[in-house]
Coordinates of C-alpha atoms in Angstrom, one line a residue:
Chain A
N841 CA 20.7 -3.3 3.6
A842 CA 18.5 0.0 4.8
G843 CA 16.1 -0.9 2.4
V844 CA 13.4 2.1 1.5
T845 CA 14.3 5.3 3.6
Q846 CA 11.9 8.0 3.9
T847 CA 13.2 11.7 5.0
P848 CA 11.8 13.5 6.5
K849 CA 9.7 12.0 9.3
F850 CA 7.5 14.7 10.2
R851 CA 6.9 17.9 8.8
V852 CA 4.4 20.8 9.6
L853 CA 3.7 23.2 6.6
K854 CA 1.9 26.7 6.5
T855 CA -0.3 26.8 3.1
G856 CA 1.2 27.9 0.5
Q857 CA 4.8 26.7 1.1
S858 CA 6.6 24.3 -0.4
M859 CA 9.1 21.4 0.6
T860 CA 10.3 18.2 -1.0
L861 CA 9.9 14.6 0.2
L862 CA 12.9 12.2 -0.1
C863 CA 12.5 8.3 -0.7
A864 CA 16.0 6.6 -1.3
Q865 CA 16.2 2.4 -2.0
D866 CA 19.0 0.5 -1.6
M867 CA 17.7 -2.7 -3.3
N868 CA 18.6 -1.8 -7.0
H869 CA 14.9 -1.4 -7.7
E870 CA 13.5 -0.7 -10.7
Y871 CA 9.8 0.2 -9.5
M872 CA 9.2 3.3 -7.4
Y873 CA 5.9 4.8 -6.0
W874 CA 4.5 7.5 -3.9
Y875 CA 1.1 6.9 -2.2
R876 CA -0.9 8.7 0.4
Q877 CA -2.6 7.7 2.9
D878 CA -5.8 9.4 4.6
P879 CA -7.7 7.7 7.4
G880 CA -10.4 5.3 6.1
M881 CA -9.0 5.2 2.5
G882 CA -6.8 3.2 2.3
L883 CA -3.1 4.1 0.1
R884 CA -3.9 6.2 -2.7
L885 CA -0.9 6.4 -5.6
I886 CA 0.5 9.8 -6.5
H887 CA 3.0 9.1 -9.1
Y888 CA 4.6 6.1 -10.0
S889 CA 8.5 5.5 -11.8
V890 CA 9.2 2.6 -14.3
G891 CA 12.6 3.6 -14.2
E892 CA 15.2 6.2 -13.5
G893 CA 14.3 9.2 -15.7
T894 CA 11.0 7.9 -15.9
T895 CA 8.0 9.6 -14.1
A896 CA 4.2 8.9 -14.6
K897 CA 0.9 10.2 -12.8
G898 CA -1.3 8.2 -10.6
E899 CA -4.4 8.4 -9.3
V900 CA -4.4 11.3 -7.1
P901 CA -1.4 13.1 -9.1
D902 CA -3.1 17.0 -8.7
G903 CA -0.8 19.2 -6.8
Y904 CA 2.5 16.8 -6.4
N905 CA 5.5 16.6 -8.9
V906 CA 8.1 13.9 -8.8
S907 CA 11.2 13.4 -10.1
R908 CA 13.9 10.1 -10.6
L909 CA 17.4 11.5 -11.6
K910 CA 19.0 8.9 -10.0
K911 CA 17.6 4.8 -10.0
Q912 CA 17.8 4.8 -5.9
N913 CA 16.3 8.4 -5.6
F914 CA 12.3 9.4 -5.8
L915 CA 11.5 12.9 -4.7
L916 CA 7.9 14.1 -4.2
G917 CA 7.6 18.0 -4.3
L918 CA 4.7 20.2 -3.0
E919 CA 4.9 23.4 -5.0
S920 CA 2.0 25.3 -2.8
A921 CA 0.7 23.1 -0.1
A922 CA -2.9 23.0 0.7
P923 CA -4.6 21.7 4.0
S924 CA -5.9 18.9 1.9
Q925 CA -2.4 17.5 1.3
T926 CA -2.2 16.4 5.1
S927 CA -1.9 13.1 5.0
V928 CA 1.0 10.7 5.4
Y929 CA 3.4 9.8 2.6
F930 CA 4.8 6.4 2.3
C931 CA 7.5 5.4 -0.6
A932 CA 7.6 2.1 -2.1
S933 CA 9.8 0.4 -4.5
S934 CA 9.8 -3.3 -6.2
Y935 CA 12.5 -4.9 -8.7
Y936 CA 9.0 -5.8 -10.9
P937 CA 6.1 -3.9 -11.6
G938 CA 3.9 -3.7 -8.0
Y939 CA 1.0 -5.9 -9.9
R940 CA 3.2 -9.1 -9.5
D941 CA 6.0 -8.0 -7.0
T942 CA 6.3 -7.6 -3.4
Q943 CA 6.1 -3.9 -2.9
Y944 CA 8.8 -2.5 -0.4
F945 CA 7.4 0.3 2.2
G946 CA 9.4 3.5 3.2
P947 CA 8.9 4.2 6.9
G948 CA 6.1 7.3 6.1
T949 CA 6.5 11.0 6.3
R950 CA 3.4 12.3 8.2
L951 CA 3.1 15.6 6.7
T952 CA 1.0 18.6 8.2
V953 CA -0.5 21.7 6.4
L954 CA -1.8 24.2 8.5
Chain B
G194 CA -11.5 3.1 -13.0
Q195 CA -10.2 0.3 -10.7
Q196 CA -12.0 0.1 -7.6
V197 CA -11.0 -2.5 -5.1
M198 CA -13.6 -2.7 -2.2
Q199 CA -13.3 -4.2 1.4
I200 CA -15.3 -4.8 4.4
P201 CA -15.3 -4.7 6.9
Q202 CA -14.2 -1.3 7.6
Y203 CA -13.3 -2.5 11.5
Q204 CA -13.7 -5.4 13.4
H205 CA -13.1 -5.9 17.2
V206 CA -12.5 -9.8 18.1
Q207 CA -11.7 -11.6 21.4
E208 CA -8.4 -13.3 21.4
G209 CA -9.0 -16.5 20.5
E210 CA -11.9 -16.0 17.7
D211 CA -11.6 -16.1 14.1
F212 CA -11.6 -12.7 11.9
T213 CA -12.2 -12.7 8.0
T214 CA -12.0 -9.4 5.8
Y215 CA -13.4 -9.6 2.1
C216 CA -11.8 -8.0 -0.9
N217 CA -14.4 -7.2 -4.1
S218 CA -13.1 -5.9 -7.7
S219 CA -15.1 -4.3 -10.2
T220 CA -13.0 -6.1 -12.5
T221 CA -11.0 -9.0 -12.9
L222 CA -7.8 -9.1 -11.6
S223 CA -5.0 -10.4 -12.9
N224 CA -3.6 -11.0 -9.4
I225 CA -4.1 -9.7 -5.8
Q226 CA -1.8 -9.0 -3.0
W227 CA -2.7 -8.5 0.8
Y228 CA -0.5 -6.3 3.2
K229 CA -0.4 -5.8 7.1
Q230 CA 0.0 -2.4 8.5
R231 CA 0.5 -2.6 12.5
P232 CA -0.2 0.9 14.3
G233 CA 1.9 3.4 13.3
G234 CA 3.6 1.3 11.0
H235 CA 4.1 0.9 7.2
P236 CA 2.4 -1.7 5.3
V237 CA 4.3 -5.0 5.1
F238 CA 3.5 -7.8 2.0
L239 CA 1.9 -10.8 3.0
I240 CA 0.9 -12.7 0.1
Q241 CA -0.2 -12.8 -3.8
L242 CA -2.7 -15.0 -5.1
V243 CA -2.7 -15.2 -8.8
K244 CA -4.8 -18.7 -10.0
S245 CA -8.8 -18.6 -9.8
G246 CA -10.0 -20.3 -7.1
E247 CA -6.2 -20.4 -5.4
V248 CA -6.1 -20.7 -1.6
K249 CA -2.8 -20.4 0.4
K250 CA -1.7 -20.8 3.8
Q251 CA 0.6 -19.2 6.3
K252 CA 0.1 -20.7 9.7
R253 CA -3.0 -19.7 10.7
L254 CA -3.6 -17.1 7.9
T255 CA -5.6 -18.8 4.9
F256 CA -6.0 -16.3 1.8
Q257 CA -8.7 -17.0 -1.2
F258 CA -8.9 -15.9 -5.0
G259 CA -12.2 -16.1 -6.1
E260 CA -13.1 -18.6 -9.1
A261 CA -14.1 -15.2 -11.5
K262 CA -10.9 -13.4 -10.2
K263 CA -12.9 -10.5 -8.9
N264 CA -13.1 -11.0 -4.9
S265 CA -10.6 -12.2 -2.4
S266 CA -10.5 -13.0 1.2
L267 CA -8.3 -13.6 4.3
H268 CA -9.4 -15.6 7.1
I269 CA -7.2 -16.0 10.6
T270 CA -8.0 -18.7 13.0
A271 CA -7.9 -18.2 16.7
T272 CA -6.6 -14.6 16.5
Q273 CA -3.7 -13.4 18.8
T274 CA -2.8 -10.0 20.0
T275 CA 0.0 -10.3 17.7
D276 CA -2.7 -10.1 14.7
V277 CA -3.4 -6.1 15.4
G278 CA -3.8 -4.2 12.5
T279 CA -5.3 -2.8 9.6
Y280 CA -5.1 -5.5 6.4
F281 CA -5.3 -4.2 2.9
C282 CA -5.6 -5.7 -0.5
A283 CA -4.3 -4.5 -3.5
G284 CA -4.6 -5.2 -7.0
P285 CA -3.4 -3.4 -10.4
G286 CA -5.3 -1.2 -12.8
G287 CA -7.7 -3.2 -15.4
D288 CA -6.2 -0.2 -18.0
N289 CA -2.8 -0.2 -16.2
F290 CA -0.5 -2.6 -14.7
N291 CA 1.9 -0.3 -13.7
K292 CA -1.1 1.6 -11.2
F293 CA -1.7 -0.2 -8.5
Y294 CA -5.5 0.3 -6.3
F295 CA -5.5 -0.3 -2.5
G296 CA -8.7 -1.2 -0.7
S297 CA -9.8 0.8 2.4
G298 CA -8.5 -1.6 4.5
T299 CA -9.9 -3.7 7.6
K300 CA -8.6 -2.7 11.4
L301 CA -8.2 -5.4 13.2
N302 CA -8.4 -5.1 17.2
V303 CA -7.9 -8.3 19.5
K304 CA -9.2 -7.9 22.9
P305 CA -6.4 -10.1 25.1

């Protein structure tokens, strides 16, 4: 099992550019999450999904869109990147809702927006 | 909204000293989880506490959940260099259990 994988690992964007981050899990998990991590602020939930075809807003959803067309994949899109979106992005998944189950995290994507 | 506060932000200890991090919530939590993140790594689940007053141990780590289920602590006895990392507590949102809120973390540095 690869667990949770994320691509790419690193990316540098210019302001206004767009990109998509891919998260894939091979554990047949229903729940998937996107977090961002900024220094001194812990992890903040951007969007989450409770199953294939579903998405919902988290704590800091503005400027991001997501899709979950397949159960194993959860995509995070930035339509027009801004310097404030410079961060480390983590994807996570769990079989049951995150509050009652272990969340398995991917290795992260380090994004810099110039 | 749900807020989970964690203190201290940083802790530097000499190897062999004890370490404690505290987590406080503005609302009652159904449960609380603890994660560890090594430098440059990703968060890794340590434990979940569910019951009021619950205490769980993992070798040198002791986790407690407060009686009112609004606070929690992680205590490490006789720290080792392998304990270096950032420790996060996390709990569900009061209005939506699918939303998960992490504390800001306590970064532990252990001097050999």
